[in-house]
Amino acid sequence: MGRSRAKSGPAEDLLIELKRDAGVPLHRQIEASIRAGIRAGRLRAGASLPPTRTLATGLGVSRGVVVEAYQQLVAEGYLASRSGGYTQVAASMPPAAAGAGSVASVARPAARGAGFRVDFGYGRTDVSQFPRAAWLRSVRTVLTTTPNERFAYLDGRGVPELHEALCDYLNRVRGTSCVPGNMVICSGYGQGISLLIQVLVRHGARRIALEDPSSSDDARVLAGAAGLDVVGIPVGPDGVQVDALHRADADAVVLTPSHQWPTGGVLSAAARAEVIRWAKRRGALVVEDDYDAEYRYDRSPVGAMQGLAPDHVVYCGTASKTLAPGLRLGWLVVPARLVADVAAAKVLADRGSPVIDQLTFADFLARGEFDRHLRRMRPVYRRRRDALLEALRTHLPDLEPAGVAAGQHVVAWLPPDLDEAQVVAAAARHGLGIHGVGPYRIARTGPGGLIFGYAVLGETAIAEGVALLATAIREVRRP
């Protein structure tokens, strides 16, 4: 058993007991312990949790294990990730699953932050819209028709049925060049990038390039923990600046080319071709995070980079933004030369993802239910996006929205007279939760901006939130 033993105060002291011979992945044991503590009241609302590095050291595990546990609990609503890198117990328990005949409301979702009237937190999916009936049909099919041998141990790549169904879908919808033999199933993007970083390090990689700004809680943390140098590549209106990539001396680059996170830029065809030339010339790897490409509103589909160079690009996808993060379903389409190493890393991590969930998703895809769900959800999210843009035009016309054509969030750039941190703090005082772009910058320089996540907010709540922000900004501007 392991136990955190930090002694410098409550924020660094957390009792978690690990049973390393229990056959349960360590990150799930950490999740279960923290979840139980919150439910029992031992961890009160608003209490700060130890930093991931501190807790990992105390437990004798890798930092990535703790990061994955925290991410899952944030997705479930038990924890809230606050600006500045702090993780706290959320203000309220996640709502229980709706019973038969009940109607779930998304106009006022449970806030992740303490006391927020409206929370524009990003990275959330409207899980109240999860297609339960269709998913249940697939579960029943799996339980009644699957051969017994599928429920035994499999190799680290996952079940063949899901490989085939996903390749059919990705080649058709995302323009990938996917073959079933090159796919590895994982438990979300966090684990997927962790596996890739482990393999890169074993192959001698020393430096990884990330978009600047970019997410601060997955590749950046995991690469640093693995001993890789991390270099930021500036992002412009059209995505990453390729000329800076040439100067980076990197062995790999992580990109969100179809909808850059968080700025929303789309990497042009010429820039994509140049990135691929760079990868071929250096023998480098491009990691393509296609995190929300299915949700597009005002533009034609943008194909995946992997389809242009399958020997040099790893395609990463998940069901977190399209269905629900709690499914913990992700997939990697890996160059053939790396498949065995990535699969071996997956086996070492957790012996493989749950078979029934994989088979259920395979059936869900093959029946066309995934396509139907996406067709149903696009207009839902588009209406919320439209409500946000209209509210910004009405209340805050001097903010400049960007990245509006796709996804589940919008960035709005602030005029030069507004300080980002002051606006975020003033918004919180007025009951509004919102993140700034600044904490996600690697170089810590660039214009101020706000990230508006709208996926779980009804149109009334969106309008109310922007009105609160306008009041907060007037307060900041007041002499």
Tab-separated table of C-alpha atoms in Angstrom:
chain	number	residue	atom	x	y	z
A	1	MET	CA	0.000	0.000	0.000
A	2	GLY	CA	1.072	3.582	-0.622
A	3	ARG	CA	0.232	6.717	1.242
A	4	SER	CA	0.777	10.432	0.705
A	5	ARG	CA	2.908	11.796	3.561
A	6	ALA	CA	3.405	15.481	2.731
A	7	LYS	CA	3.713	17.522	5.931
A	8	SER	CA	3.523	21.150	4.924
A	9	GLY	CA	-0.195	21.724	5.349
A	10	PRO	CA	-3.668	20.580	4.357
A	11	ALA	CA	-3.154	21.376	0.669
A	12	GLU	CA	-0.307	18.834	0.524
A	13	ASP	CA	-1.696	16.149	2.824
A	14	LEU	CA	-4.190	13.604	1.527
A	15	LEU	CA	-4.723	10.047	2.721
A	16	ILE	CA	-4.919	7.587	-0.167
A	17	GLU	CA	-4.164	3.914	0.251
A	18	LEU	CA	-3.079	1.970	-2.819
A	19	LYS	CA	-3.264	-1.804	-3.134
A	20	ARG	CA	-0.727	-2.571	-5.795
A	21	ASP	CA	-1.643	-6.256	-5.955
A	22	ALA	CA	-5.394	-5.670	-6.286
A	23	GLY	CA	-5.514	-5.873	-10.089
A	24	VAL	CA	-7.155	-2.417	-10.253
A	25	PRO	CA	-5.262	0.338	-12.113
A	26	LEU	CA	-3.661	2.809	-9.729
A	27	HIS	CA	-5.357	5.852	-11.250
A	28	ARG	CA	-8.745	4.226	-10.645
A	29	GLN	CA	-7.850	3.509	-7.042
A	30	ILE	CA	-6.928	7.181	-6.576
A	31	GLU	CA	-10.190	8.250	-8.227
A	32	ALA	CA	-12.219	5.916	-6.009
A	33	SER	CA	-10.506	7.096	-2.818
A	34	ILE	CA	-11.022	10.803	-3.547
A	35	ARG	CA	-14.590	10.219	-4.779
A	36	ALA	CA	-15.432	8.302	-1.599
A	37	GLY	CA	-13.898	11.039	0.550
A	38	ILE	CA	-16.035	13.691	-1.127
A	39	ARG	CA	-19.216	11.642	-0.844
A	40	ALA	CA	-18.569	10.932	2.823
A	41	GLY	CA	-17.852	14.572	3.590
A	42	ARG	CA	-14.210	13.999	4.544
A	43	LEU	CA	-13.218	16.338	1.713
A	44	ARG	CA	-15.319	19.465	1.970
A	45	ALA	CA	-16.481	21.657	-0.902
A	46	GLY	CA	-13.783	24.106	-1.933
A	47	ALA	CA	-10.938	22.163	-0.266
A	48	SER	CA	-7.685	22.272	-2.232
A	49	LEU	CA	-6.090	19.024	-3.294
A	50	PRO	CA	-2.334	18.452	-3.396
A	51	PRO	CA	-0.529	19.377	-6.625
A	52	THR	CA	-0.206	16.361	-8.915
A	53	ARG	CA	3.559	16.224	-8.520
A	54	THR	CA	3.332	16.338	-4.721
A	55	LEU	CA	0.717	13.611	-4.510
A	56	ALA	CA	2.540	11.428	-7.048
A	57	THR	CA	5.753	11.670	-5.017
A	58	GLY	CA	3.947	10.806	-1.803
A	59	LEU	CA	2.238	7.799	-3.359
A	60	GLY	CA	5.283	6.577	-5.246
A	61	VAL	CA	3.559	6.704	-8.645
A	62	SER	CA	4.164	8.635	-11.850
A	63	ARG	CA	2.656	12.079	-12.114
A	64	GLY	CA	0.655	10.952	-15.131
A	65	VAL	CA	-1.271	8.494	-12.943
A	66	VAL	CA	-2.407	11.333	-10.655
A	67	VAL	CA	-3.140	13.639	-13.611
A	68	GLU	CA	-5.419	10.996	-15.156
A	69	ALA	CA	-7.262	10.498	-11.846
A	70	TYR	CA	-7.805	14.245	-11.363
A	71	GLN	CA	-8.961	14.662	-14.974
A	72	GLN	CA	-11.573	11.942	-14.572
A	73	LEU	CA	-12.921	13.460	-11.345
A	74	VAL	CA	-13.068	16.907	-12.969
A	75	ALA	CA	-15.030	15.369	-15.858
A	76	GLU	CA	-17.439	13.775	-13.375
A	77	GLY	CA	-17.929	17.075	-11.535
A	78	TYR	CA	-16.311	16.063	-8.225
A	79	LEU	CA	-13.299	18.332	-8.686
A	80	ALA	CA	-12.837	21.775	-10.222
A	81	SER	CA	-9.652	22.850	-11.980
A	82	ARG	CA	-9.034	26.483	-11.065
A	83	SER	CA	-6.920	29.106	-12.806
A	84	GLY	CA	-3.362	29.051	-11.525
A	85	GLY	CA	-3.217	25.252	-11.573
A	86	TYR	CA	-5.111	24.572	-8.346
A	87	THR	CA	-7.508	21.645	-8.105
A	88	GLN	CA	-10.332	21.860	-5.583
A	89	VAL	CA	-13.348	19.888	-4.482
A	90	ALA	CA	-16.313	21.203	-6.476
A	91	ALA	CA	-19.019	23.244	-4.804
A	92	SER	CA	-21.635	20.508	-5.064
A	93	MET	CA	-21.943	16.808	-5.752
A	94	PRO	CA	-22.580	15.789	-9.366
A	95	PRO	CA	-26.314	15.319	-9.955
A	96	ALA	CA	-27.591	11.753	-9.832
A	97	ALA	CA	-28.499	10.146	-13.119
A	98	ALA	CA	-31.961	11.220	-14.188
A	99	GLY	CA	-34.632	8.633	-13.443
A	100	ALA	CA	-37.178	7.344	-15.890
A	101	GLY	CA	-39.515	10.032	-17.112
A	102	SER	CA	-37.492	12.904	-15.687
A	103	VAL	CA	-36.296	15.808	-17.793
A	104	ALA	CA	-32.719	17.040	-17.488
A	105	SER	CA	-32.251	20.810	-17.700
A	106	VAL	CA	-29.089	22.308	-19.159
A	107	ALA	CA	-29.965	25.952	-18.571
A	108	ARG	CA	-28.421	25.859	-15.094
A	109	PRO	CA	-25.887	23.009	-14.880
A	110	ALA	CA	-24.114	22.249	-11.638
A	111	ALA	CA	-21.197	24.683	-11.516
A	112	ARG	CA	-17.698	23.298	-11.196
A	113	GLY	CA	-16.517	26.393	-9.355
A	114	ALA	CA	-17.613	27.495	-5.913
A	115	GLY	CA	-20.628	29.798	-5.927
A	116	PHE	CA	-20.791	30.569	-9.669
A	117	ARG	CA	-24.184	31.604	-11.029
A	118	VAL	CA	-22.943	30.808	-14.539
A	119	ASP	CA	-19.801	28.827	-15.399
A	120	PHE	CA	-18.236	29.172	-18.854
A	121	GLY	CA	-15.754	26.393	-18.005
A	122	TYR	CA	-14.373	24.793	-21.146
A	123	GLY	CA	-13.880	21.126	-22.031
A	124	ARG	CA	-17.327	19.954	-20.958
A	125	THR	CA	-19.862	17.961	-22.937
A	126	ASP	CA	-23.613	17.960	-22.376
A	127	VAL	CA	-23.827	14.456	-20.930
A	128	SER	CA	-27.556	14.868	-20.325
A	129	GLN	CA	-27.888	14.263	-24.068
A	130	PHE	CA	-26.111	10.901	-23.954
A	131	PRO	CA	-28.059	8.455	-26.190
A	132	ARG	CA	-28.919	5.996	-23.436
A	133	ALA	CA	-31.523	3.971	-25.315
A	134	ALA	CA	-29.315	3.433	-28.360
A	135	TRP	CA	-26.319	2.610	-26.179
A	136	LEU	CA	-28.410	0.091	-24.204
A	137	ARG	CA	-29.422	-1.651	-27.433
A	138	SER	CA	-25.758	-2.082	-28.275
A	139	VAL	CA	-24.957	-3.343	-24.769
A	140	ARG	CA	-27.678	-5.973	-25.084
A	141	THR	CA	-26.392	-7.035	-28.488
A	142	VAL	CA	-22.882	-7.411	-27.133
A	143	LEU	CA	-23.950	-9.440	-24.094
A	144	THR	CA	-26.108	-11.822	-26.122
A	145	THR	CA	-23.958	-12.354	-29.234
A	146	THR	CA	-20.292	-11.952	-28.305
A	147	PRO	CA	-18.225	-15.160	-28.342
A	148	ASN	CA	-16.902	-16.192	-24.942
A	149	GLU	CA	-13.262	-15.805	-25.928
A	150	ARG	CA	-13.687	-12.037	-26.370
A	151	PHE	CA	-14.080	-11.696	-22.598
A	152	ALA	CA	-10.625	-13.162	-21.927
A	153	TYR	CA	-7.378	-11.164	-21.907
A	154	LEU	CA	-6.612	-9.516	-25.236
A	155	ASP	CA	-3.484	-7.840	-26.494
A	156	GLY	CA	-2.900	-4.179	-25.736
A	157	ARG	CA	-4.419	-2.949	-28.971
A	158	GLY	CA	-8.037	-3.691	-28.032
A	159	VAL	CA	-10.814	-5.656	-29.722
A	160	PRO	CA	-10.727	-6.186	-33.513
A	161	GLU	CA	-14.407	-5.256	-33.908
A	162	LEU	CA	-13.744	-1.726	-32.664
A	163	HIS	CA	-10.623	-1.374	-34.807
A	164	GLU	CA	-12.659	-2.170	-37.893
A	165	ALA	CA	-15.651	0.001	-36.989
A	166	LEU	CA	-13.489	2.994	-36.090
A	167	CYS	CA	-11.352	2.703	-39.223
A	168	ASP	CA	-14.487	2.624	-41.376
A	169	TYR	CA	-15.796	5.719	-39.596
A	170	LEU	CA	-12.544	7.701	-39.547
A	171	ASN	CA	-11.686	6.979	-43.182
A	172	ARG	CA	-15.195	7.984	-44.235
A	173	VAL	CA	-15.699	11.067	-42.042
A	174	ARG	CA	-12.212	12.344	-41.147
A	175	GLY	CA	-10.285	11.354	-44.272
A	176	THR	CA	-7.746	9.242	-42.427
A	177	SER	CA	-5.700	6.453	-43.974
A	178	CYS	CA	-6.427	3.952	-41.235
A	179	VAL	CA	-6.002	0.191	-41.271
A	180	PRO	CA	-7.298	-1.886	-38.331
A	181	GLY	CA	-3.869	-3.302	-37.587
A	182	ASN	CA	-2.481	0.142	-36.777
A	183	MET	CA	-5.052	1.094	-34.129
A	184	VAL	CA	-4.614	1.036	-30.350
A	185	ILE	CA	-7.571	1.612	-28.010
A	186	CYS	CA	-6.886	3.640	-24.861
A	187	SER	CA	-8.840	5.288	-22.054
A	188	GLY	CA	-8.974	8.797	-23.447
A	189	TYR	CA	-6.509	11.319	-24.795
A	190	GLY	CA	-4.684	11.655	-21.479
A	191	GLN	CA	-3.622	8.031	-21.550
A	192	GLY	CA	-3.017	8.090	-25.288
A	193	ILE	CA	-0.512	10.933	-25.124
A	194	SER	CA	1.100	9.323	-22.084
A	195	LEU	CA	1.689	6.102	-24.035
A	196	LEU	CA	3.123	8.018	-26.979
A	197	ILE	CA	5.489	10.018	-24.788
A	198	GLN	CA	6.755	6.819	-23.157
A	199	VAL	CA	7.469	5.341	-26.585
A	200	LEU	CA	9.147	8.528	-27.808
A	201	VAL	CA	11.475	8.548	-24.810
A	202	ARG	CA	12.396	4.892	-25.347
A	203	HIS	CA	13.211	5.726	-28.964
A	204	GLY	CA	15.619	8.440	-27.853
A	205	ALA	CA	13.494	11.592	-28.169
A	206	ARG	CA	14.779	14.574	-26.200
A	207	ARG	CA	12.491	17.479	-27.109
A	208	ILE	CA	8.788	17.832	-27.899
A	209	ALA	CA	7.119	20.873	-29.443
A	210	LEU	CA	3.674	22.029	-28.305
A	211	GLU	CA	1.385	24.736	-29.581
A	212	ASP	CA	1.567	27.957	-27.573
A	213	PRO	CA	-1.035	28.404	-26.111
A	214	SER	CA	-2.159	24.843	-25.520
A	215	SER	CA	-3.690	22.643	-22.848
A	216	SER	CA	-1.661	22.628	-19.649
A	217	ASP	CA	-2.880	19.366	-18.121
A	218	ASP	CA	-1.851	16.592	-20.502
A	219	ALA	CA	1.085	16.609	-22.972
A	220	ARG	CA	2.915	19.460	-21.258
A	221	VAL	CA	2.790	17.857	-17.822
A	222	LEU	CA	3.499	14.332	-19.029
A	223	ALA	CA	6.396	15.324	-21.290
A	224	GLY	CA	8.061	17.270	-18.503
A	225	ALA	CA	7.605	14.389	-16.078
A	226	ALA	CA	9.201	12.039	-18.622
A	227	GLY	CA	12.290	14.249	-18.875
A	228	LEU	CA	11.591	15.740	-22.301
A	229	ASP	CA	12.404	19.360	-23.048
A	230	VAL	CA	9.196	21.209	-23.926
A	231	VAL	CA	9.311	24.041	-26.444
A	232	GLY	CA	6.342	26.211	-27.369
A	233	ILE	CA	5.536	27.012	-31.002
A	234	PRO	CA	3.551	30.263	-31.337
A	235	VAL	CA	0.026	30.035	-32.686
A	236	GLY	CA	-1.433	32.637	-35.016
A	237	PRO	CA	-4.924	33.083	-36.474
A	238	ASP	CA	-4.346	30.113	-38.798
A	239	GLY	CA	-2.820	27.739	-36.292
A	240	VAL	CA	0.776	26.940	-35.426
A	241	GLN	CA	3.529	29.033	-37.037
A	242	VAL	CA	5.457	26.472	-39.056
A	243	ASP	CA	8.586	28.594	-39.470
A	244	ALA	CA	9.073	28.460	-35.687
A	245	LEU	CA	8.739	24.672	-35.785
A	246	HIS	CA	11.740	24.460	-38.101
A	247	ARG	CA	13.844	26.279	-35.497
A	248	ALA	CA	12.642	24.181	-32.560
A	249	ASP	CA	14.984	21.165	-32.978
A	250	ALA	CA	12.151	18.910	-31.785
A	251	ASP	CA	11.683	15.159	-32.176
A	252	ALA	CA	7.882	15.394	-32.130
A	253	VAL	CA	5.139	17.995	-32.264
A	254	VAL	CA	1.598	17.857	-30.835
A	255	LEU	CA	-0.958	19.724	-32.925
A	256	THR	CA	-4.696	20.439	-32.953
A	257	PRO	CA	-4.761	21.344	-36.663
A	258	SER	CA	-8.486	21.155	-37.388
A	259	HIS	CA	-9.495	23.485	-34.528
A	260	GLN	CA	-6.562	24.753	-32.509
A	261	TRP	CA	-7.088	24.654	-28.777
A	262	PRO	CA	-7.884	27.214	-27.509
A	263	THR	CA	-7.665	29.838	-30.276
A	264	GLY	CA	-9.734	27.948	-32.857
A	265	GLY	CA	-7.383	28.468	-35.802
A	266	VAL	CA	-7.364	25.965	-38.689
A	267	LEU	CA	-3.981	24.938	-40.067
A	268	SER	CA	-3.920	25.700	-43.792
A	269	ALA	CA	-3.239	23.080	-46.454
A	270	ALA	CA	0.133	24.670	-47.240
A	271	ALA	CA	1.113	24.698	-43.558
A	272	ARG	CA	0.064	21.058	-43.140
A	273	ALA	CA	2.207	20.058	-46.090
A	274	GLU	CA	5.158	21.953	-44.625
A	275	VAL	CA	4.736	20.262	-41.218
A	276	ILE	CA	4.775	16.878	-42.942
A	277	ARG	CA	7.911	17.803	-44.910
A	278	TRP	CA	9.517	18.811	-41.617
A	279	ALA	CA	8.575	15.467	-40.035
A	280	LYS	CA	9.934	13.450	-42.952
A	281	ARG	CA	13.179	15.406	-43.091
A	282	ARG	CA	13.843	15.056	-39.354
A	283	GLY	CA	12.370	11.595	-38.868
A	284	ALA	CA	10.051	13.266	-36.349
A	285	LEU	CA	6.550	12.358	-35.250
A	286	VAL	CA	3.437	14.512	-35.594
A	287	VAL	CA	0.768	13.838	-32.955
A	288	GLU	CA	-2.620	15.016	-34.249
A	289	ASP	CA	-5.170	15.664	-31.497
A	290	ASP	CA	-8.497	15.726	-33.380
A	291	TYR	CA	-10.392	16.573	-30.215
A	292	ASP	CA	-13.631	18.141	-31.534
A	293	ALA	CA	-13.546	17.993	-35.322
A	294	GLU	CA	-17.041	16.478	-35.570
A	295	TYR	CA	-18.676	19.714	-34.371
A	296	ARG	CA	-18.554	22.247	-37.191
A	297	TYR	CA	-21.126	24.914	-37.988
A	298	ASP	CA	-20.038	27.500	-40.555
A	299	ARG	CA	-17.388	25.735	-42.574
A	300	SER	CA	-16.753	22.661	-44.700
A	301	PRO	CA	-15.142	19.627	-43.058
A	302	VAL	CA	-11.369	19.790	-42.606
A	303	GLY	CA	-9.731	16.407	-43.153
A	304	ALA	CA	-7.245	14.850	-40.760
A	305	MET	CA	-3.518	15.328	-41.331
A	306	GLN	CA	-2.962	11.618	-40.758
A	307	GLY	CA	-4.484	10.871	-44.154
A	308	LEU	CA	-1.658	12.820	-45.804
A	309	ALA	CA	1.227	10.994	-44.100
A	310	PRO	CA	0.170	7.903	-42.124
A	311	ASP	CA	3.815	6.878	-41.599
A	312	HIS	CA	4.637	10.128	-39.800
A	313	VAL	CA	1.401	11.169	-38.066
A	314	VAL	CA	-0.330	9.630	-35.050
A	315	TYR	CA	-4.066	10.339	-35.031
A	316	CYS	CA	-5.656	10.725	-31.580
A	317	GLY	CA	-9.417	10.684	-31.060
A	318	THR	CA	-11.822	10.128	-28.173
A	319	ALA	CA	-15.509	9.867	-27.340
A	320	SER	CA	-15.176	12.499	-24.606
A	321	LYS	CA	-16.488	15.486	-26.592
A	322	THR	CA	-18.909	13.550	-28.779
A	323	LEU	CA	-20.544	11.192	-26.250
A	324	ALA	CA	-19.287	11.501	-22.658
A	325	PRO	CA	-15.880	11.778	-20.983
A	326	GLY	CA	-16.926	9.201	-18.418
A	327	LEU	CA	-16.821	6.472	-21.075
A	328	ARG	CA	-13.005	6.734	-21.053
A	329	LEU	CA	-12.778	5.623	-24.675
A	330	GLY	CA	-9.998	6.858	-26.911
A	331	TRP	CA	-8.064	5.613	-29.921
A	332	LEU	CA	-4.696	6.054	-31.579
A	333	VAL	CA	-3.955	5.396	-35.242
A	334	VAL	CA	-0.226	4.737	-35.105
A	335	PRO	CA	2.457	4.337	-37.805
A	336	ALA	CA	3.087	0.632	-38.329
A	337	ARG	CA	6.620	0.785	-36.921
A	338	LEU	CA	5.335	1.994	-33.522
A	339	VAL	CA	2.230	-0.166	-33.045
A	340	ALA	CA	3.921	-2.934	-31.052
A	341	ASP	CA	5.649	-0.474	-28.710
A	342	VAL	CA	2.469	1.533	-28.052
A	343	ALA	CA	0.469	-1.652	-27.457
A	344	ALA	CA	3.123	-2.916	-25.023
A	345	ALA	CA	2.977	0.379	-23.119
A	346	LYS	CA	-0.811	0.030	-22.924
A	347	VAL	CA	-0.546	-3.483	-21.473
A	348	LEU	CA	1.942	-2.241	-18.897
A	349	ALA	CA	-0.384	0.640	-17.967
A	350	ASP	CA	-3.605	-1.294	-17.275
A	351	ARG	CA	-3.753	-4.632	-19.151
A	352	GLY	CA	-6.152	-3.155	-21.685
A	353	SER	CA	-9.378	-1.148	-21.820
A	354	PRO	CA	-12.718	-2.763	-20.808
A	355	VAL	CA	-13.856	-5.211	-23.485
A	356	ILE	CA	-17.610	-4.729	-23.103
A	357	ASP	CA	-17.307	-0.956	-23.557
A	358	GLN	CA	-15.197	-1.429	-26.684
A	359	LEU	CA	-17.601	-3.931	-28.194
A	360	THR	CA	-20.578	-1.724	-27.338
A	361	PHE	CA	-19.004	1.261	-29.076
A	362	ALA	CA	-18.154	-0.910	-32.082
A	363	ASP	CA	-21.791	-1.976	-32.397
A	364	PHE	CA	-22.940	1.628	-31.801
A	365	LEU	CA	-20.747	2.774	-34.680
A	366	ALA	CA	-21.711	-0.063	-37.007
A	367	ARG	CA	-25.439	0.598	-36.487
A	368	GLY	CA	-24.973	4.234	-37.513
A	369	GLU	CA	-26.003	5.458	-34.054
A	370	PHE	CA	-22.867	7.568	-33.669
A	371	ASP	CA	-23.629	9.434	-36.896
A	372	ARG	CA	-27.236	9.978	-35.812
A	373	HIS	CA	-26.138	11.293	-32.399
A	374	LEU	CA	-23.750	13.792	-33.990
A	375	ARG	CA	-26.406	14.984	-36.435
A	376	ARG	CA	-28.740	15.568	-33.492
A	377	MET	CA	-26.164	17.402	-31.362
A	378	ARG	CA	-24.696	19.761	-33.972
A	379	PRO	CA	-27.760	22.044	-34.089
A	380	VAL	CA	-28.002	21.956	-30.273
A	381	TYR	CA	-24.454	23.235	-29.853
A	382	ARG	CA	-24.819	25.623	-32.768
A	383	ARG	CA	-27.795	27.330	-31.094
A	384	ARG	CA	-25.746	27.779	-27.939
A	385	ARG	CA	-22.820	29.114	-29.951
A	386	ASP	CA	-25.134	31.542	-31.721
A	387	ALA	CA	-26.598	32.695	-28.403
A	388	LEU	CA	-23.082	33.397	-27.109
A	389	LEU	CA	-22.081	35.394	-30.187
A	390	GLU	CA	-25.307	37.406	-30.075
A	391	ALA	CA	-24.815	38.181	-26.385
A	392	LEU	CA	-21.233	39.301	-27.025
A	393	ARG	CA	-22.377	41.577	-29.864
A	394	THR	CA	-25.031	43.081	-27.613
A	395	HIS	CA	-23.132	43.512	-24.349
A	396	LEU	CA	-19.429	43.442	-25.244
A	397	PRO	CA	-18.945	44.508	-28.861
A	398	ASP	CA	-15.292	45.446	-28.292
A	399	LEU	CA	-14.351	41.812	-27.572
A	400	GLU	CA	-13.173	39.938	-30.661
A	401	PRO	CA	-14.490	36.347	-30.940
A	402	ALA	CA	-12.262	33.771	-32.656
A	403	GLY	CA	-12.536	30.108	-33.510
A	404	VAL	CA	-16.324	30.303	-33.774
A	405	ALA	CA	-16.860	27.978	-36.742
A	406	ALA	CA	-16.471	24.722	-34.842
A	407	GLY	CA	-16.069	23.089	-31.454
A	408	GLN	CA	-17.657	23.696	-28.071
A	409	HIS	CA	-15.926	26.892	-26.995
A	410	VAL	CA	-15.109	30.354	-28.286
A	411	VAL	CA	-12.137	32.561	-27.480
A	412	ALA	CA	-12.796	36.296	-27.284
A	413	TRP	CA	-9.743	38.569	-27.418
A	414	LEU	CA	-9.745	41.508	-25.033
A	415	PRO	CA	-8.999	45.083	-26.111
A	416	PRO	CA	-5.581	46.403	-24.990
A	417	ASP	CA	-7.018	48.452	-22.105
A	418	LEU	CA	-8.275	45.346	-20.275
A	419	ASP	CA	-6.045	43.124	-18.146
A	420	GLU	CA	-7.028	39.466	-18.477
A	421	ALA	CA	-6.365	38.471	-14.867
A	422	GLN	CA	-8.302	41.461	-13.536
A	423	VAL	CA	-11.283	40.614	-15.752
A	424	VAL	CA	-11.299	36.949	-14.642
A	425	ALA	CA	-11.114	37.989	-10.974
A	426	ALA	CA	-13.856	40.596	-11.353
A	427	ALA	CA	-16.062	38.062	-13.174
A	428	ALA	CA	-15.680	35.623	-10.263
A	429	ARG	CA	-16.773	38.321	-7.803
A	430	HIS	CA	-19.947	38.726	-9.859
A	431	GLY	CA	-20.689	34.978	-9.844
A	432	LEU	CA	-19.238	34.148	-13.250
A	433	GLY	CA	-16.733	31.365	-13.862
A	434	ILE	CA	-14.463	31.925	-16.864
A	435	HIS	CA	-10.881	31.122	-17.802
A	436	GLY	CA	-8.311	33.383	-19.406
A	437	VAL	CA	-5.942	32.317	-22.169
A	438	GLY	CA	-2.859	33.441	-20.246
A	439	PRO	CA	-2.420	30.368	-17.999
A	440	TYR	CA	-2.186	28.167	-21.096
A	441	ARG	CA	0.672	30.084	-22.702
A	442	ILE	CA	4.100	28.499	-22.546
A	443	ALA	CA	6.026	31.732	-23.190
A	444	ARG	CA	3.580	33.681	-20.975
A	445	THR	CA	3.299	36.478	-23.539
A	446	GLY	CA	0.482	37.400	-25.895
A	447	PRO	CA	-2.821	39.263	-25.994
A	448	GLY	CA	-5.403	38.795	-23.273
A	449	GLY	CA	-8.371	36.603	-24.039
A	450	LEU	CA	-11.247	34.721	-22.434
A	451	ILE	CA	-12.354	31.132	-23.100
A	452	PHE	CA	-16.136	30.693	-23.258
A	453	GLY	CA	-17.195	27.067	-22.949
A	454	TYR	CA	-20.869	26.882	-23.935
A	455	ALA	CA	-21.611	23.186	-24.397
A	456	VAL	CA	-23.526	22.643	-21.146
A	457	LEU	CA	-25.223	26.040	-20.884
A	458	GLY	CA	-28.724	26.831	-22.067
A	459	GLU	CA	-29.276	29.976	-24.089
A	460	THR	CA	-30.753	31.893	-21.134
A	461	ALA	CA	-27.758	31.072	-18.947
A	462	ILE	CA	-25.372	32.115	-21.722
A	463	ALA	CA	-27.051	35.530	-22.040
A	464	GLU	CA	-27.015	35.950	-18.267
A	465	GLY	CA	-23.340	35.047	-18.105
A	466	VAL	CA	-22.285	37.565	-20.746
A	467	ALA	CA	-24.332	40.260	-18.992
A	468	LEU	CA	-22.489	39.446	-15.740
A	469	LEU	CA	-19.200	39.709	-17.588
A	470	ALA	CA	-20.153	43.101	-18.990
A	471	THR	CA	-20.848	44.318	-15.459
A	472	ALA	CA	-17.491	42.962	-14.284
A	473	ILE	CA	-15.642	44.670	-17.142
A	474	ARG	CA	-17.295	47.989	-16.379
A	475	GLU	CA	-16.009	47.580	-12.826
A	476	VAL	CA	-12.468	46.948	-14.095
A	477	ARG	CA	-12.611	49.997	-16.362
A	478	ARG	CA	-14.014	52.286	-13.670
A	479	PRO	CA	-11.375	54.876	-12.699
